[in-house]
Every structure is written in structure tokens, then in C-alpha cells.
Amino acid sequence: MALVPCQVLRVAILLSYCSILCNYKAIEMPSHQTYGGSWKFLTFIDLVIQAVFFGICVLTDLSSLLTRGSGNQEQERQLKKLISLRDWMLAVLAFPVGVFVVAVFWIIYAYDREMIYPKLLDNFIPGWLNHGMHTTVLPFILIEMRTSHHAYPSRSSGLAAICTFSVGYILWVCWIHHVTGMWVYPFLEHIGPGARIVFFGSTTILMNFLYLLGEVLNSYIWDTQRTAEPRNPM
């Protein structure tokens, strides 16, 4: 038996994301006042994705509780739609985008923090909030994956969806540069056009790889668990 029910964990994680988003939006940073506001940063977009995803998880839990034993077919159909939406969001957005943000941020930060998170930001963003945006995303999504089985969509439709998201964000970043003359991320200023194309292409490939990683990890966790369960005697 779990020490903490997964439903309680989801509520706690949702509240933590709401707190992180509120604290982040309350910070008066110059970048928030420029074109695109907070929405030009993948970190902020990811926080919204995670908050919406865990919000759907909590709503699914509540709907499941309310429809349990009711025998209402319409409510059961609506619950199945919610579960399908929850599973789709984890597979296509919450897992690959969340892991991407954590991995890429800390790799670039370790190489040269000025390229991704200039020291000047320490005057605006406290350390705990930085970790809330760039660290805890990973354990939270792994906890969700471990506590509940999620049905992945077909591989072709899943990869098409994550490719659409990746290309859409790249075009958004390029559009912001076209309008303002500045790149969203400092390191893009220091590399040439060819290197940017390679970087953008590599990030799209990485997103696809992370989608596949999530699919494999989800299958491994739940196939292993089913294998480990004792069989009922006939």
C-alpha cells in the first residue's frame, strides 16, 4: 500500500505548480515587459503545461470518485475522455517537454550559465524558484508515471504532435527575433545562422527521442509491475 495516495500527491503537485507560477509572474523582470512576455520562454510554457496536466489529473480523480458505482453510462463516457486527454498530455507534452527543459537547462548551465541563465537573474529569481522551474519538474512527472499507467497514442500520431509543438516553438522564437532583433536565449546571439539551424534541428530530434523514451519507460514500469504481481490460483 502506498504511503501517500496518488490522488493526494497529484493535488500537492498541482498546488506547488500554482505557487511557482504565481511567484514567477509576481517578479518584475525587464524581460516580462518585452514582446512575448513570459510566453517566449519554454520554461514558462512548460510550467503551464505541467499545471494544466496535473489539473486534468486531479479532475480525472474527482470524476472517477463521483462516477464510481453510479452506473451512469454518460458519466463513464466523459470519464474515459478525461483519461484519454490525461494520457495524451503526459505522452506528448508533459513528459518530453518537461524532461527537455530540465536536461537542456542544466547542461547549458553547467557549461556556461551566462548562455542560458545570466547571473543577473539571481537578483530577481530566488534559488528555490529556479529549482521549482528547472529541477522538480522531472521527479514530479516520474512520480506520476510510476503511480498511474498511461495509454500512449499511436507512435506516428504522438511523434507528429511533438514535432508540431517543437517546430511551432522554434518558429515563435524566430518570429520574436524578427520583431525585436534579439534572441530569446543569450547563447543564440553567439552562434552563426548555420549553427542555429543545426541547434533547432537537434532540439526537434531530441524532443522526438524523449517522446520515445517516455513510451519505453511507461511500458517498462507497468510491464515489470504486471510480471511481478503474484498470479491468482485457479
PDB file of C-alpha atoms in Angstrom:
ATOM      1  CA  MET A   1       0.000   0.000   0.000  1.00  0.00           C
ATOM      2  CA  ALA A   2       1.359   3.435  -0.934  1.00  0.00           C
ATOM      3  CA  LEU A   3       2.406   5.705   1.929  1.00  0.00           C
ATOM      4  CA  VAL A   4       0.635   8.622   0.258  1.00  0.00           C
ATOM      5  CA  PRO A   5      -2.321   8.022  -2.115  1.00  0.00           C
ATOM      6  CA  CYS A   6      -1.529   9.107  -5.686  1.00  0.00           C
ATOM      7  CA  GLN A   7      -4.618  11.358  -5.648  1.00  0.00           C
ATOM      8  CA  VAL A   8      -3.147  13.333  -2.731  1.00  0.00           C
ATOM      9  CA  LEU A   9       0.230  13.543  -4.483  1.00  0.00           C
ATOM     10  CA  ARG A  10      -1.419  14.989  -7.591  1.00  0.00           C
ATOM     11  CA  VAL A  11      -3.195  17.679  -5.580  1.00  0.00           C
ATOM     12  CA  ALA A  12       0.071  18.579  -3.811  1.00  0.00           C
ATOM     13  CA  ILE A  13       1.981  18.761  -7.111  1.00  0.00           C
ATOM     14  CA  LEU A  14      -0.766  20.875  -8.712  1.00  0.00           C
ATOM     15  CA  LEU A  15      -0.674  23.318  -5.773  1.00  0.00           C
ATOM     16  CA  SER A  16       3.114  23.530  -5.990  1.00  0.00           C
ATOM     17  CA  TYR A  17       2.918  24.441  -9.695  1.00  0.00           C
ATOM     18  CA  CYS A  18       0.271  27.067  -8.987  1.00  0.00           C
ATOM     19  CA  SER A  19       2.566  28.536  -6.315  1.00  0.00           C
ATOM     20  CA  ILE A  20       5.574  28.535  -8.661  1.00  0.00           C
ATOM     21  CA  LEU A  21       3.597  30.211 -11.454  1.00  0.00           C
ATOM     22  CA  CYS A  22       2.168  32.868  -9.124  1.00  0.00           C
ATOM     23  CA  ASN A  23       5.589  33.661  -7.651  1.00  0.00           C
ATOM     24  CA  TYR A  24       7.205  33.778 -11.081  1.00  0.00           C
ATOM     25  CA  LYS A  25       4.532  36.085 -12.531  1.00  0.00           C
ATOM     26  CA  ALA A  26       4.853  38.362  -9.495  1.00  0.00           C
ATOM     27  CA  ILE A  27       8.529  39.043 -10.304  1.00  0.00           C
ATOM     28  CA  GLU A  28       9.039  42.332 -12.131  1.00  0.00           C
ATOM     29  CA  MET A  29      11.747  41.486 -14.632  1.00  0.00           C
ATOM     30  CA  PRO A  30      12.527  43.594 -17.725  1.00  0.00           C
ATOM     31  CA  SER A  31      12.105  40.536 -19.979  1.00  0.00           C
ATOM     32  CA  HIS A  32       8.485  40.175 -18.842  1.00  0.00           C
ATOM     33  CA  GLN A  33       7.703  43.615 -20.223  1.00  0.00           C
ATOM     34  CA  THR A  34       9.122  42.971 -23.705  1.00  0.00           C
ATOM     35  CA  TYR A  35       7.443  41.403 -26.735  1.00  0.00           C
ATOM     36  CA  GLY A  36       6.086  37.945 -25.948  1.00  0.00           C
ATOM     37  CA  GLY A  37       6.272  38.438 -22.184  1.00  0.00           C
ATOM     38  CA  SER A  38       6.752  35.231 -20.197  1.00  0.00           C
ATOM     39  CA  TRP A  39       5.353  33.196 -23.096  1.00  0.00           C
ATOM     40  CA  LYS A  40       8.578  33.462 -25.057  1.00  0.00           C
ATOM     41  CA  PHE A  41      10.366  31.208 -22.567  1.00  0.00           C
ATOM     42  CA  LEU A  42       9.991  27.443 -22.901  1.00  0.00           C
ATOM     43  CA  THR A  43      10.383  27.132 -19.120  1.00  0.00           C
ATOM     44  CA  PHE A  44       7.213  29.163 -18.544  1.00  0.00           C
ATOM     45  CA  ILE A  45       5.316  27.285 -21.264  1.00  0.00           C
ATOM     46  CA  ASP A  46       6.404  24.028 -19.637  1.00  0.00           C
ATOM     47  CA  LEU A  47       5.183  25.186 -16.216  1.00  0.00           C
ATOM     48  CA  VAL A  48       1.776  25.935 -17.738  1.00  0.00           C
ATOM     49  CA  ILE A  49       1.753  22.527 -19.439  1.00  0.00           C
ATOM     50  CA  GLN A  50       2.595  20.772 -16.162  1.00  0.00           C
ATOM     51  CA  ALA A  51      -0.023  22.747 -14.204  1.00  0.00           C
ATOM     52  CA  VAL A  52      -2.728  22.020 -16.801  1.00  0.00           C
ATOM     53  CA  PHE A  53      -1.712  18.345 -16.927  1.00  0.00           C
ATOM     54  CA  PHE A  54      -1.879  17.860 -13.152  1.00  0.00           C
ATOM     55  CA  GLY A  55      -5.110  19.857 -13.099  1.00  0.00           C
ATOM     56  CA  ILE A  56      -6.574  17.320 -15.538  1.00  0.00           C
ATOM     57  CA  CYS A  57      -5.204  14.507 -13.341  1.00  0.00           C
ATOM     58  CA  VAL A  58      -6.984  15.931 -10.278  1.00  0.00           C
ATOM     59  CA  LEU A  59     -10.196  16.463 -12.278  1.00  0.00           C
ATOM     60  CA  THR A  60      -9.987  12.862 -13.510  1.00  0.00           C
ATOM     61  CA  ASP A  61      -9.587  11.605  -9.929  1.00  0.00           C
ATOM     62  CA  LEU A  62     -12.608  13.618  -8.788  1.00  0.00           C
ATOM     63  CA  SER A  63     -14.717  12.419 -11.719  1.00  0.00           C
ATOM     64  CA  SER A  64     -13.690   8.830 -11.038  1.00  0.00           C
ATOM     65  CA  LEU A  65     -14.718   9.204  -7.401  1.00  0.00           C
ATOM     66  CA  LEU A  66     -18.088  10.709  -8.322  1.00  0.00           C
ATOM     67  CA  THR A  67     -18.924   8.167 -11.027  1.00  0.00           C
ATOM     68  CA  ARG A  68     -17.818   5.100  -9.058  1.00  0.00           C
ATOM     69  CA  GLY A  69     -20.768   2.754  -8.705  1.00  0.00           C
ATOM     70  CA  SER A  70     -23.222   5.227 -10.253  1.00  0.00           C
ATOM     71  CA  GLY A  71     -23.896   3.129 -13.341  1.00  0.00           C
ATOM     72  CA  ASN A  72     -24.372   6.301 -15.408  1.00  0.00           C
ATOM     73  CA  GLN A  73     -23.048   5.484 -18.884  1.00  0.00           C
ATOM     74  CA  GLU A  74     -22.800   9.134 -19.961  1.00  0.00           C
ATOM     75  CA  GLN A  75     -20.635   9.974 -16.938  1.00  0.00           C
ATOM     76  CA  GLU A  76     -18.464   6.942 -17.676  1.00  0.00           C
ATOM     77  CA  ARG A  77     -18.019   8.107 -21.277  1.00  0.00           C
ATOM     78  CA  GLN A  78     -16.971  11.561 -20.083  1.00  0.00           C
ATOM     79  CA  LEU A  79     -14.549   9.974 -17.612  1.00  0.00           C
ATOM     80  CA  LYS A  80     -12.966   7.912 -20.412  1.00  0.00           C
ATOM     81  CA  LYS A  81     -12.499  11.108 -22.446  1.00  0.00           C
ATOM     82  CA  LEU A  82     -10.780  12.770 -19.479  1.00  0.00           C
ATOM     83  CA  ILE A  83      -8.494   9.774 -19.008  1.00  0.00           C
ATOM     84  CA  SER A  84      -7.629   9.800 -22.728  1.00  0.00           C
ATOM     85  CA  LEU A  85      -6.817  13.524 -22.555  1.00  0.00           C
ATOM     86  CA  ARG A  86      -4.691  12.990 -19.428  1.00  0.00           C
ATOM     87  CA  ASP A  87      -2.743  10.179 -21.065  1.00  0.00           C
ATOM     88  CA  TRP A  88      -2.258  12.146 -24.300  1.00  0.00           C
ATOM     89  CA  MET A  89      -0.942  15.182 -22.429  1.00  0.00           C
ATOM     90  CA  LEU A  90       1.587  13.148 -20.474  1.00  0.00           C
ATOM     91  CA  ALA A  91       2.827  11.329 -23.572  1.00  0.00           C
ATOM     92  CA  VAL A  92       3.024  14.251 -25.988  1.00  0.00           C
ATOM     93  CA  LEU A  93       3.700  17.300 -23.797  1.00  0.00           C
ATOM     94  CA  ALA A  94       4.249  16.823 -20.066  1.00  0.00           C
ATOM     95  CA  PHE A  95       6.980  14.164 -20.244  1.00  0.00           C
ATOM     96  CA  PRO A  96       9.038  15.163 -23.328  1.00  0.00           C
ATOM     97  CA  VAL A  97       8.840  18.932 -22.794  1.00  0.00           C
ATOM     98  CA  GLY A  98       9.413  18.636 -19.039  1.00  0.00           C
ATOM     99  CA  VAL A  99      12.463  16.380 -19.384  1.00  0.00           C
ATOM    100  CA  PHE A 100      13.794  18.548 -22.231  1.00  0.00           C
ATOM    101  CA  VAL A 101      13.614  21.723 -20.139  1.00  0.00           C
ATOM    102  CA  VAL A 102      15.383  20.119 -17.167  1.00  0.00           C
ATOM    103  CA  ALA A 103      18.098  18.378 -19.212  1.00  0.00           C
ATOM    104  CA  VAL A 104      18.938  21.193 -21.641  1.00  0.00           C
ATOM    105  CA  PHE A 105      18.836  23.917 -18.978  1.00  0.00           C
ATOM    106  CA  TRP A 106      21.253  22.198 -16.602  1.00  0.00           C
ATOM    107  CA  ILE A 107      23.607  21.007 -19.362  1.00  0.00           C
ATOM    108  CA  ILE A 108      23.987  24.539 -20.740  1.00  0.00           C
ATOM    109  CA  TYR A 109      24.064  25.981 -17.200  1.00  0.00           C
ATOM    110  CA  ALA A 110      26.947  23.646 -16.264  1.00  0.00           C
ATOM    111  CA  TYR A 111      28.855  24.624 -19.412  1.00  0.00           C
ATOM    112  CA  ASP A 112      28.322  28.389 -19.113  1.00  0.00           C
ATOM    113  CA  ARG A 113      25.403  29.758 -17.127  1.00  0.00           C
ATOM    114  CA  GLU A 114      25.615  33.141 -18.880  1.00  0.00           C
ATOM    115  CA  MET A 115      24.445  31.420 -22.071  1.00  0.00           C
ATOM    116  CA  ILE A 116      21.113  30.343 -20.577  1.00  0.00           C
ATOM    117  CA  TYR A 117      20.598  31.914 -17.129  1.00  0.00           C
ATOM    118  CA  PRO A 118      22.770  35.014 -16.585  1.00  0.00           C
ATOM    119  CA  LYS A 119      23.926  35.694 -13.040  1.00  0.00           C
ATOM    120  CA  LEU A 120      21.918  38.917 -13.164  1.00  0.00           C
ATOM    121  CA  LEU A 121      18.742  36.815 -12.813  1.00  0.00           C
ATOM    122  CA  ASP A 122      19.799  35.836  -9.281  1.00  0.00           C
ATOM    123  CA  ASN A 123      18.734  39.354  -8.266  1.00  0.00           C
ATOM    124  CA  PHE A 124      15.171  38.588  -9.410  1.00  0.00           C
ATOM    125  CA  ILE A 125      14.638  34.832  -9.075  1.00  0.00           C
ATOM    126  CA  PRO A 126      15.409  33.111  -5.729  1.00  0.00           C
ATOM    127  CA  GLY A 127      17.185  29.759  -5.813  1.00  0.00           C
ATOM    128  CA  TRP A 128      14.150  27.766  -4.673  1.00  0.00           C
ATOM    129  CA  LEU A 129      12.071  29.183  -7.522  1.00  0.00           C
ATOM    130  CA  ASN A 130      14.776  28.373 -10.052  1.00  0.00           C
ATOM    131  CA  HIS A 131      14.740  24.747  -8.890  1.00  0.00           C
ATOM    132  CA  GLY A 132      10.950  24.762  -8.942  1.00  0.00           C
ATOM    133  CA  MET A 133      11.087  25.736 -12.611  1.00  0.00           C
ATOM    134  CA  HIS A 134      14.086  23.690 -13.748  1.00  0.00           C
ATOM    135  CA  THR A 135      14.535  20.735 -11.367  1.00  0.00           C
ATOM    136  CA  THR A 136      11.420  19.432  -9.615  1.00  0.00           C
ATOM    137  CA  VAL A 137       9.602  19.048 -12.945  1.00  0.00           C
ATOM    138  CA  LEU A 138      11.493  15.800 -13.543  1.00  0.00           C
ATOM    139  CA  PRO A 139      10.754  13.959 -10.260  1.00  0.00           C
ATOM    140  CA  PHE A 140       7.131  15.136 -10.356  1.00  0.00           C
ATOM    141  CA  ILE A 141       6.493  13.688 -13.806  1.00  0.00           C
ATOM    142  CA  LEU A 142       8.337  10.465 -12.926  1.00  0.00           C
ATOM    143  CA  ILE A 143       6.176  10.094  -9.807  1.00  0.00           C
ATOM    144  CA  GLU A 144       3.055  10.448 -11.938  1.00  0.00           C
ATOM    145  CA  MET A 145       4.346   7.927 -14.467  1.00  0.00           C
ATOM    146  CA  ARG A 146       5.175   5.470 -11.680  1.00  0.00           C
ATOM    147  CA  THR A 147       1.873   5.754  -9.813  1.00  0.00           C
ATOM    148  CA  SER A 148      -0.531   5.521 -12.772  1.00  0.00           C
ATOM    149  CA  HIS A 149      -0.477   3.650 -16.049  1.00  0.00           C
ATOM    150  CA  HIS A 150      -0.895   5.876 -19.101  1.00  0.00           C
ATOM    151  CA  ALA A 151      -2.008   4.648 -22.513  1.00  0.00           C
ATOM    152  CA  TYR A 152       0.211   6.190 -25.201  1.00  0.00           C
ATOM    153  CA  PRO A 153      -1.272   7.202 -28.560  1.00  0.00           C
ATOM    154  CA  SER A 154      -0.059   5.553 -31.765  1.00  0.00           C
ATOM    155  CA  ARG A 155       3.614   6.281 -32.303  1.00  0.00           C
ATOM    156  CA  SER A 156       3.047   8.115 -35.592  1.00  0.00           C
ATOM    157  CA  SER A 157       0.417  10.480 -34.155  1.00  0.00           C
ATOM    158  CA  GLY A 158       2.455  11.044 -30.985  1.00  0.00           C
ATOM    159  CA  LEU A 159       5.625  11.912 -32.898  1.00  0.00           C
ATOM    160  CA  ALA A 160       3.643  14.143 -35.262  1.00  0.00           C
ATOM    161  CA  ALA A 161       2.204  16.039 -32.279  1.00  0.00           C
ATOM    162  CA  ILE A 162       5.556  16.588 -30.537  1.00  0.00           C
ATOM    163  CA  CYS A 163       7.124  17.639 -33.874  1.00  0.00           C
ATOM    164  CA  THR A 164       4.325  20.167 -34.350  1.00  0.00           C
ATOM    165  CA  PHE A 165       4.943  21.580 -30.870  1.00  0.00           C
ATOM    166  CA  SER A 166       8.719  21.751 -31.397  1.00  0.00           C
ATOM    167  CA  VAL A 167       8.543  23.411 -34.802  1.00  0.00           C
ATOM    168  CA  GLY A 168       5.839  25.786 -33.556  1.00  0.00           C
ATOM    169  CA  TYR A 169       8.033  26.947 -30.665  1.00  0.00           C
ATOM    170  CA  ILE A 170      11.078  27.344 -32.933  1.00  0.00           C
ATOM    171  CA  LEU A 171       9.016  29.499 -35.319  1.00  0.00           C
ATOM    172  CA  TRP A 172       7.790  31.537 -32.321  1.00  0.00           C
ATOM    173  CA  VAL A 173      11.395  32.152 -31.201  1.00  0.00           C
ATOM    174  CA  CYS A 174      12.385  33.169 -34.742  1.00  0.00           C
ATOM    175  CA  TRP A 175       9.374  35.480 -35.004  1.00  0.00           C
ATOM    176  CA  ILE A 176      10.331  37.211 -31.747  1.00  0.00           C
ATOM    177  CA  HIS A 177      13.835  37.756 -33.143  1.00  0.00           C
ATOM    178  CA  HIS A 178      12.316  39.125 -36.360  1.00  0.00           C
ATOM    179  CA  VAL A 179      10.184  41.617 -34.407  1.00  0.00           C
ATOM    180  CA  THR A 180      12.637  42.660 -31.690  1.00  0.00           C
ATOM    181  CA  GLY A 181      16.045  41.957 -33.248  1.00  0.00           C
ATOM    182  CA  MET A 182      17.007  39.930 -30.147  1.00  0.00           C
ATOM    183  CA  TRP A 183      17.070  36.208 -29.459  1.00  0.00           C
ATOM    184  CA  VAL A 184      15.123  34.838 -26.516  1.00  0.00           C
ATOM    185  CA  TYR A 185      18.162  32.906 -25.255  1.00  0.00           C
ATOM    186  CA  PRO A 186      21.557  34.662 -24.990  1.00  0.00           C
ATOM    187  CA  PHE A 187      23.585  31.805 -26.491  1.00  0.00           C
ATOM    188  CA  LEU A 188      21.732  32.144 -29.821  1.00  0.00           C
ATOM    189  CA  GLU A 189      23.367  35.554 -30.214  1.00  0.00           C
ATOM    190  CA  HIS A 190      26.826  33.954 -30.181  1.00  0.00           C
ATOM    191  CA  ILE A 191      26.372  31.310 -32.884  1.00  0.00           C
ATOM    192  CA  GLY A 192      26.011  31.706 -36.634  1.00  0.00           C
ATOM    193  CA  PRO A 193      22.927  31.004 -38.790  1.00  0.00           C
ATOM    194  CA  GLY A 194      24.160  27.535 -39.748  1.00  0.00           C
ATOM    195  CA  ALA A 195      24.779  26.589 -36.133  1.00  0.00           C
ATOM    196  CA  ARG A 196      21.302  27.835 -35.211  1.00  0.00           C
ATOM    197  CA  ILE A 197      19.736  25.601 -37.878  1.00  0.00           C
ATOM    198  CA  VAL A 198      21.706  22.635 -36.524  1.00  0.00           C
ATOM    199  CA  PHE A 199      20.672  23.509 -32.963  1.00  0.00           C
ATOM    200  CA  PHE A 200      16.998  23.859 -33.835  1.00  0.00           C
ATOM    201  CA  GLY A 201      17.070  20.607 -35.797  1.00  0.00           C
ATOM    202  CA  SER A 202      18.830  18.843 -32.921  1.00  0.00           C
ATOM    203  CA  THR A 203      16.266  20.044 -30.392  1.00  0.00           C
ATOM    204  CA  THR A 204      13.436  18.680 -32.547  1.00  0.00           C
ATOM    205  CA  ILE A 205      15.198  15.325 -32.802  1.00  0.00           C
ATOM    206  CA  LEU A 206      15.789  15.347 -29.033  1.00  0.00           C
ATOM    207  CA  MET A 207      12.098  16.022 -28.400  1.00  0.00           C
ATOM    208  CA  ASN A 208      11.217  13.017 -30.557  1.00  0.00           C
ATOM    209  CA  PHE A 209      13.745  10.884 -28.691  1.00  0.00           C
ATOM    210  CA  LEU A 210      12.264  11.949 -25.345  1.00  0.00           C
ATOM    211  CA  TYR A 211       8.791  11.017 -26.565  1.00  0.00           C
ATOM    212  CA  LEU A 212      10.079   7.534 -27.420  1.00  0.00           C
ATOM    213  CA  LEU A 213      11.916   7.363 -24.081  1.00  0.00           C
ATOM    214  CA  GLY A 214       8.685   8.124 -22.243  1.00  0.00           C
ATOM    215  CA  GLU A 215       6.855   5.443 -24.212  1.00  0.00           C
ATOM    216  CA  VAL A 216       9.532   2.847 -23.423  1.00  0.00           C
ATOM    217  CA  LEU A 217       9.758   3.886 -19.760  1.00  0.00           C
ATOM    218  CA  ASN A 218       5.987   3.724 -19.316  1.00  0.00           C
ATOM    219  CA  SER A 219       5.875   0.240 -20.846  1.00  0.00           C
ATOM    220  CA  TYR A 220       8.847  -0.947 -18.785  1.00  0.00           C
ATOM    221  CA  ILE A 221       7.392   0.271 -15.475  1.00  0.00           C
ATOM    222  CA  TRP A 222       3.985  -1.289 -15.982  1.00  0.00           C
ATOM    223  CA  ASP A 223       5.067  -4.469 -17.783  1.00  0.00           C
ATOM    224  CA  THR A 224       7.563  -5.127 -14.982  1.00  0.00           C
ATOM    225  CA  GLN A 225       4.902  -4.460 -12.346  1.00  0.00           C
ATOM    226  CA  ARG A 226       2.437  -6.842 -14.003  1.00  0.00           C
ATOM    227  CA  THR A 227       5.116  -9.528 -14.222  1.00  0.00           C
ATOM    228  CA  ALA A 228       5.964  -9.084 -10.540  1.00  0.00           C
ATOM    229  CA  GLU A 229       2.338  -9.392  -9.394  1.00  0.00           C
ATOM    230  CA  PRO A 230       1.551 -12.834  -7.960  1.00  0.00           C
ATOM    231  CA  ARG A 231      -0.862 -14.828 -10.058  1.00  0.00           C
ATOM    232  CA  ASN A 232      -4.167 -15.793  -8.511  1.00  0.00           C
ATOM    233  CA  PRO A 233      -4.548 -19.544  -8.149  1.00  0.00           C
ATOM    234  CA  MET A 234      -7.068 -21.098 -10.469  1.00  0.00           C
TER     235      MET A 234
END
